[in-house]
Amino acid sequence: MNEAKTKTVYLGMIADIMHPGLTRIISEGAKHGELVVGLFTDRAVASRKRLPFLSYEQRREVVESIKGVSRVVPQDEWSYIPNILKFRPDCLIHGDDWKNGAAAEMRQKVFDTMAEIGGEVIEVPYTHGINSSGLFNEVKALGTTPEVRMKMLRRLIEAKPIVRIMEAHDGLCGLIIENLEVEKGERVEAFDGMWSSSLTDSTSKGKPDIEAVDLTTRLQDLNNILECTTKPIIFDGDTGGKTEHFAFTVRTLERHGVSAVIIEDKTGLKKNSLFGTDAVQTQDSIENFCNKIKTGKEAQITEDFMIIARIESLIAGKSVLDALQRADAYVEAGADGIMIHSKDKSGDDIREFCLAFREKHRKVPLVVVPTTYNHIYEEELAGWGINVVIYANHMLRAAYPAMKAAATSILENERSLEANPLCMPIKEILELIPGTK
Ligand code: SPV
Ligand code: MG
């Protein structure tokens, strides 16, 4: 038997978009022995950057069928070290593009660990002109499908310690949320998806947040967001309306590729929760609301769409115990997740609820909207068992004072020169939207 063939060669890859650079490194690796591909899981990828378009299973199917690949194993961390220690390969193969920048530290650790286990690192020249990041941008420009977008929320909840959602009420908000990235050392922070808020959808139309803007009108704006983004959407379904109507809402949202609807257990004329007990907040009976959840679940066609039940007990001045009892009933009725809301500034009631809820329901996704208790960091919320954090109104609240300041300056000065520093340069607005030229 050929001695080289008994060696094992480890190659880590995400393999979301296959290209010749990847197939070349696979065939090079296979020349040195049995090639084991360490396929990055969604969790490993999400710890550093946005989720792949394809799920782990889809990517595994592709990689397993490539000539030269002997075996595919999951790489569940961004770091190669745990898998090197687990599989103890004779060689590890990598492109030489990790010599500089953020990856250089990982490269050093890999060299050290391979030396410790008596293995070697093979570096192959990077294939210029084609790479995953460039292709990723091209795929993103093509858009997504409703099905892929819808699935994304469940995958994110599985893969991330906490999923970060930002309010969007028009296409421009959508573009910011889609593209904004903040580099923090080796990590890139970004929003994972969008919240279609009843408060900001209503306010941006000059209407109160009392379910006065109907679904058709809200979907018109949502369509603009869908057209220029690929990230998942959580829709604020208010009370869900009449149970019979909610069944249609669910199907309409599914058809649009929305990932989840959140409905709140209120009845009568809905008032915004942040009024708390200053407004009359009538909670629905547990029985009625459970019936609404069941009807929605029966109406949905896909397996991926989520109906999340929002509990308003704390908003209505009731106890954490009341909220917990309702949570049990809603989960029992088939809710795919629970949103617990409060306008208390301390966050203590939310913490108490979440810790108690997690004792009983270990996996059911928990969603919060920390508008008032916003001193608490995401990491701490994740520690309470929270899966999704929604920044529910910040794009609109940020835009309004900025617009008002520019308008005031023009009135005060009777010309727009002084407003210049408050406005984005004309050149920038012309270049903002691809295809304007
Ligand atoms: C919204 O954004 O419309 C919400 C969250 O429902 S809250 O305004 O806090 O009620
Ligand atoms: Mg709302």
PDB file of N, CA, C and O and ligand atoms in Angstrom, residues 198-199 209 236 238 264 270 310, ligand 2:
ATOM      1  N   SER A 198     -45.241  47.545  14.663  1.00  0.00           N
ATOM      2  CA  SER A 198     -46.511  48.252  14.459  1.00  0.00           C
ATOM      3  C   SER A 198     -46.373  49.716  14.864  1.00  0.00           C
ATOM      4  O   SER A 198     -46.956  50.597  14.249  1.00  0.00           O
ATOM      5  N   LEU A 199     -45.541  49.972  15.893  1.00  0.00           N
ATOM      6  CA  LEU A 199     -45.374  51.362  16.348  1.00  0.00           C
ATOM      7  C   LEU A 199     -44.729  52.221  15.264  1.00  0.00           C
ATOM      8  O   LEU A 199     -45.232  53.300  14.929  1.00  0.00           O
ATOM      9  N   ASP A 209     -50.598  53.915  17.078  1.00  0.00           N
ATOM     10  CA  ASP A 209     -50.323  52.473  17.084  1.00  0.00           C
ATOM     11  C   ASP A 209     -51.514  51.724  17.690  1.00  0.00           C
ATOM     12  O   ASP A 209     -51.442  51.199  18.791  1.00  0.00           O
ATOM     13  N   ASP A 236     -44.472  42.188  13.574  1.00  0.00           N
ATOM     14  CA  ASP A 236     -45.288  42.534  14.739  1.00  0.00           C
ATOM     15  C   ASP A 236     -46.761  42.427  14.316  1.00  0.00           C
ATOM     16  O   ASP A 236     -47.278  43.278  13.594  1.00  0.00           O
ATOM     17  N   ASP A 238     -49.414  42.638  16.162  1.00  0.00           N
ATOM     18  CA  ASP A 238     -50.342  43.235  17.136  1.00  0.00           C
ATOM     19  C   ASP A 238     -51.100  42.113  17.863  1.00  0.00           C
ATOM     20  O   ASP A 238     -50.494  41.152  18.292  1.00  0.00           O
ATOM     21  N   GLU A 264     -49.730  39.524  20.430  1.00  0.00           N
ATOM     22  CA  GLU A 264     -49.794  39.825  21.863  1.00  0.00           C
ATOM     23  C   GLU A 264     -51.168  39.464  22.418  1.00  0.00           C
ATOM     24  O   GLU A 264     -52.182  39.553  21.717  1.00  0.00           O
ATOM     25  N   LYS A 270     -56.325  48.007  20.776  1.00  0.00           N
ATOM     26  CA  LYS A 270     -54.950  47.843  21.258  1.00  0.00           C
ATOM     27  C   LYS A 270     -54.266  49.180  21.455  1.00  0.00           C
ATOM     28  O   LYS A 270     -54.372  50.081  20.621  1.00  0.00           O
ATOM     29  N   ARG A 310     -46.821  36.660  22.630  1.00  0.00           N
ATOM     30  CA  ARG A 310     -46.284  37.771  23.434  1.00  0.00           C
ATOM     31  C   ARG A 310     -47.166  37.985  24.653  1.00  0.00           C
ATOM     32  O   ARG A 310     -48.389  38.151  24.524  1.00  0.00           O
TER      33      ARG A 310
HETATM   34 MG    MG B   2     -46.382  46.785  18.223  1.00  0.00          MG
END
